[in-house]
Short mmCIF file of C-alpha atoms in Angstrom, two decimals:
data_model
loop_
_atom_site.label_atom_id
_atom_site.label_comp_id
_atom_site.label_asym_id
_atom_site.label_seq_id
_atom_site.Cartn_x
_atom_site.Cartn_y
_atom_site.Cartn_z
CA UNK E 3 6.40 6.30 -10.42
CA UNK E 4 3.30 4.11 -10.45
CA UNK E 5 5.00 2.23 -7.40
CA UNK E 6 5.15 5.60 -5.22
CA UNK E 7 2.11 7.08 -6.59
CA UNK E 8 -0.01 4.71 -5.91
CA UNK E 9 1.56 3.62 -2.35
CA UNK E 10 1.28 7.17 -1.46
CA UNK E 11 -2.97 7.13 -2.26
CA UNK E 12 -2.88 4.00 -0.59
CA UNK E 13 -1.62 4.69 2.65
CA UNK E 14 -3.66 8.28 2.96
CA UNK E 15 -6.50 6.38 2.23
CA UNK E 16 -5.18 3.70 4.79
CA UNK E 17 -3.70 5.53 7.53
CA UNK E 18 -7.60 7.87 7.61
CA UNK E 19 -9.66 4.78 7.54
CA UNK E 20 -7.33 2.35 9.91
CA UNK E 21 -6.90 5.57 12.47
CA UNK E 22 -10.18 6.54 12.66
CA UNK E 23 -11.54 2.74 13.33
CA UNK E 24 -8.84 1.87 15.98
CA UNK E 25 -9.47 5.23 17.91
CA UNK E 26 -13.53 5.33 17.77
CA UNK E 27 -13.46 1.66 18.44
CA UNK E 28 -17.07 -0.23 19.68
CA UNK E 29 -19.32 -0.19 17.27
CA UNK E 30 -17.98 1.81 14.82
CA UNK E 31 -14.45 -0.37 14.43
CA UNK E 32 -16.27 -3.35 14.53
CA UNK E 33 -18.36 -1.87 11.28
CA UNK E 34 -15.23 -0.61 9.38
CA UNK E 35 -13.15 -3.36 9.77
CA UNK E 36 -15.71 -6.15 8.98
CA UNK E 37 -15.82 -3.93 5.58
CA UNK E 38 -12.05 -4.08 5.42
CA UNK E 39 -12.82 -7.64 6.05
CA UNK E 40 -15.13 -8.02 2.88
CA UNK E 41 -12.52 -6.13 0.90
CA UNK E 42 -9.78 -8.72 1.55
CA UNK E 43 -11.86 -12.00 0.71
CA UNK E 44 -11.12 -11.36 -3.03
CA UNK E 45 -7.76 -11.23 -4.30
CA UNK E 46 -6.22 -7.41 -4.81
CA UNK E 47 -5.51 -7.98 -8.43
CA UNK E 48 -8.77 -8.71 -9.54
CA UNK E 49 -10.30 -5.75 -7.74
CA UNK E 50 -7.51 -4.07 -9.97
CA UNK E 51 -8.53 -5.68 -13.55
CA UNK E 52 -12.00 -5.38 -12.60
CA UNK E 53 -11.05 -1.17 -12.27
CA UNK E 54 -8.72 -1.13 -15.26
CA UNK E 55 -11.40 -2.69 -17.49
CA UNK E 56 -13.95 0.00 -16.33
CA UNK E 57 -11.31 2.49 -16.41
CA UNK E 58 -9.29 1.87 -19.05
CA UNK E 59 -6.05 1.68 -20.22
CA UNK E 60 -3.60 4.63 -19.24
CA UNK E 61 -1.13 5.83 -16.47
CA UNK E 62 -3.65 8.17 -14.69
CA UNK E 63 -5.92 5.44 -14.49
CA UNK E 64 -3.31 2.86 -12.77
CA UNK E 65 -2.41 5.26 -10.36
CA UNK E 66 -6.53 5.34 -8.97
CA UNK E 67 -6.95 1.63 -9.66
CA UNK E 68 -4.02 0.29 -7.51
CA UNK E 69 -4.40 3.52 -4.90
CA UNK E 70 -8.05 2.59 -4.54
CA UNK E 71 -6.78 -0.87 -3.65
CA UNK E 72 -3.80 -1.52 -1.91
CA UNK E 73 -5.30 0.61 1.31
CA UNK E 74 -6.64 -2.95 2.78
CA UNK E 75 -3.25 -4.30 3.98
CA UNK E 76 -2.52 -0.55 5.68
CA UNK E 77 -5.60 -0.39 7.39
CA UNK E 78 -4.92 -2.95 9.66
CA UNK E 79 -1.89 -2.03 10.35
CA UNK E 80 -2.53 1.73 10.92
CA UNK E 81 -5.41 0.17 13.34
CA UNK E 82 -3.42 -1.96 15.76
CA UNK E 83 -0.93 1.01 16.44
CA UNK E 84 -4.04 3.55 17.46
CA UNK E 85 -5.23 0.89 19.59
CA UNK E 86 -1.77 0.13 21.21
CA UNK E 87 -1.97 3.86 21.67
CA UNK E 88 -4.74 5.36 22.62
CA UNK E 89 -4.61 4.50 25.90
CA UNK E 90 -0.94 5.85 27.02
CA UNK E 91 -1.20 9.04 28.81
CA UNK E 92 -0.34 11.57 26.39
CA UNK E 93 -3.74 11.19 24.79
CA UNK E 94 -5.66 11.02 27.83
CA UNK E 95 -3.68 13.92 28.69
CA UNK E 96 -4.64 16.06 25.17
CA UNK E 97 -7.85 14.81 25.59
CA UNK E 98 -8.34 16.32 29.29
CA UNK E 99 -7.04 19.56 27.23
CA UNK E 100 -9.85 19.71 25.14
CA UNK E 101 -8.63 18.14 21.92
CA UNK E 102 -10.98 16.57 19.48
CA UNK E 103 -10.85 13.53 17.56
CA UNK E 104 -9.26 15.01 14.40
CA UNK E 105 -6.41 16.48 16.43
CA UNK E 106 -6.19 13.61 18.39
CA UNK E 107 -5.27 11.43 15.21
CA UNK E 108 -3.15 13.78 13.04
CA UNK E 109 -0.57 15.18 16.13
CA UNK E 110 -0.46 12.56 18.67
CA UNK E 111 -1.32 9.10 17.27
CA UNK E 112 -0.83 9.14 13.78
CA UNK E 113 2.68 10.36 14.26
CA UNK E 114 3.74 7.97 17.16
CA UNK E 115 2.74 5.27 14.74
CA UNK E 116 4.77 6.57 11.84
CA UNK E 117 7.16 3.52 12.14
CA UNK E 118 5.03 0.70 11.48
CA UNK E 119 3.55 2.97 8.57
CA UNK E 120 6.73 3.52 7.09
CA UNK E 121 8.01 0.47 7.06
CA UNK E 122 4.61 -0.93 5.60
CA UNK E 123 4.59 1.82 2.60
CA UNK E 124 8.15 0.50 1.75
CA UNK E 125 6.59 -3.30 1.39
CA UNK E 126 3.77 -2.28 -0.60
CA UNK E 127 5.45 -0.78 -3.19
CA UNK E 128 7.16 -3.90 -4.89
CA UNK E 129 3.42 -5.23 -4.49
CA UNK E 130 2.13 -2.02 -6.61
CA UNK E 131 5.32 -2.61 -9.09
CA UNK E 132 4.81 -5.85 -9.83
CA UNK E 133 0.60 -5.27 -9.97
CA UNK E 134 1.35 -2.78 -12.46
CA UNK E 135 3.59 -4.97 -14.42
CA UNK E 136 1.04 -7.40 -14.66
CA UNK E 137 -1.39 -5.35 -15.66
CA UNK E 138 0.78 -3.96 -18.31
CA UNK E 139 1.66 -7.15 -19.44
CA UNK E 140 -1.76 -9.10 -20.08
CA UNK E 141 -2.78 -5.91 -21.91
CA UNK E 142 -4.87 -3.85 -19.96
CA UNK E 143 -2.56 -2.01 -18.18
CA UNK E 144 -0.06 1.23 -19.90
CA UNK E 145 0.00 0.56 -23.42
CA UNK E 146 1.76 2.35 -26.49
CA UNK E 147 3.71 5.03 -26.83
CA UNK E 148 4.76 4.49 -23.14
CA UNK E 149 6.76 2.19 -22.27
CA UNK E 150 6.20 -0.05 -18.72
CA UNK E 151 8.52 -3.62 -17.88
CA UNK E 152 5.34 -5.91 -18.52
CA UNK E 153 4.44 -4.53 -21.94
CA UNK E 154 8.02 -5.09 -22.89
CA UNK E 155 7.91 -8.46 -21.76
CA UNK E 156 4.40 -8.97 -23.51
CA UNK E 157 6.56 -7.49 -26.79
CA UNK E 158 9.70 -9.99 -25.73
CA UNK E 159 7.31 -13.01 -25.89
CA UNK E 160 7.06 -13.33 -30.07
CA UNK E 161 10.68 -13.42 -30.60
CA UNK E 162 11.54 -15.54 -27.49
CA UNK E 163 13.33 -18.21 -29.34
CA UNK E 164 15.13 -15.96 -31.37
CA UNK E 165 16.02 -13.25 -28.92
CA UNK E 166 15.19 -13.96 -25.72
CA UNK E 167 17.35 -11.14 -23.92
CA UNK E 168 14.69 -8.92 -24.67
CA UNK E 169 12.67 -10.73 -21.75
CA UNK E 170 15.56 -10.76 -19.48
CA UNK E 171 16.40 -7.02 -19.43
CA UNK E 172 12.59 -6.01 -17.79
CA UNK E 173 12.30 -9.52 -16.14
CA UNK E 174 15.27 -8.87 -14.47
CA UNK E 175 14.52 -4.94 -14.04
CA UNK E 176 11.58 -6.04 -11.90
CA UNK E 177 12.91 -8.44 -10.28
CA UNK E 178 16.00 -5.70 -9.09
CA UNK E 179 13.66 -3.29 -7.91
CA UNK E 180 11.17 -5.17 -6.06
CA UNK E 181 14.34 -6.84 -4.13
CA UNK E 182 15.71 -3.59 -3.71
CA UNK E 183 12.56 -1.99 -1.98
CA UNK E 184 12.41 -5.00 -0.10
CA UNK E 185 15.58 -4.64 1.32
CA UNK E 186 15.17 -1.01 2.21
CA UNK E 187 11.65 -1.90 4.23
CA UNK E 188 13.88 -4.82 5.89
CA UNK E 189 16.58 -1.77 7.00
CA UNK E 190 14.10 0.31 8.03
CA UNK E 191 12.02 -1.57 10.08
CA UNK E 192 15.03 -2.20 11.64
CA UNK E 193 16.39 1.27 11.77
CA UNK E 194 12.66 2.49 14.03
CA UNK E 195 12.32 -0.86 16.01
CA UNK E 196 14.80 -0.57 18.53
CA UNK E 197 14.17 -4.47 19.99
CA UNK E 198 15.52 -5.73 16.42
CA UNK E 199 19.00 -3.86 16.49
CA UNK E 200 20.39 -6.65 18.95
#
């Protein structure tokens, strides 16, 4: 859930900024992007301690930490497929028709660059898994009475010696589930690129 959740604020909050900067371009992309820029000089997980300890500890508050994060990466991406694009003829040809900007991005390029986005979403989620996890399990993350992989492996840690299957079974969950997004991302980026199927 927080994997999905917070992917999905992410890539709105991505595919807005990153589409709006590739297709104003000049002065305005160079702007937004040297801001992206500044964003992705400090590591993404202390931006996300830095919000959880302002925050606090909960689910609700994960979800805006790690959605108000993990746009950076989509931005870029979002940004080289509306400049690859805005310059075929089907937008010169909606602009001539008297679209506007807004239209422009939401029915012509955001949706030819669905792929890439796609693809992208499915590789950040194992990102926002294992963020969460982290969080979770140096203590500032979900805490009691729910339950998340890297509290239980904070829990497993006392009794390590004595029982240490208790660290395995979420170890091992995450470790599953990030592989398993993973390989979905790798099958669909296959799946929409065409070039790769050979």
């Amino acid at each position: 859930l927080v994997g999905i959740i917070a992917t999905a604020t992410s890539c709105v909050i991505g595919v807005l900024y990153g589409g709006f900067s590739g297709y104003m371009g000049g002065r305005w992309d160079n702007i937004l992007m040297r801001l992206v820029d500044i964003a992705s000089t400090i590591p993404l997980v202390l931006y996300s301690i830095l919000l959880m300890v302002l925050l606090g500890t909960g689910l609700h508050n994960i979800f805006i930490a790690l959605g108000l994060v993990y746009w950076v990466g989509m931005v870029r991406i979002v940004r080289g497929q509306v400049l690859a694009l805005k310059e075929q003829e089907f937008v010169l040809a909606a602009r001539v028709l008297g679209a506007g900007t807004w239209r422009l991005l939401t029915r012509h390029l955001i949706p030819n660059a669905m792929g890439p986005i796609l693809v992208t979403a499915t590789m950040m989620i194992p990102g926002a898994i294992f963020t969460e996890s982290f969080l979770s399990f140096i203590g500032i993350g979900i805490s009691a009475p729910m339950a998340s992989w890297g509290s239980l492996c904070s829990d497993a840690l006392g009794g390590l010696r004595s029982y240490p299957y208790q660290l395995f079974f979420p170890a091992a969950s995450i470790c599953i589930t990030m592989l398993g997004f993973n390989f979905v991302g790798d099958g669909l980026r296959d799946a929409l690129d065409p070039r790769l199927r050979k």
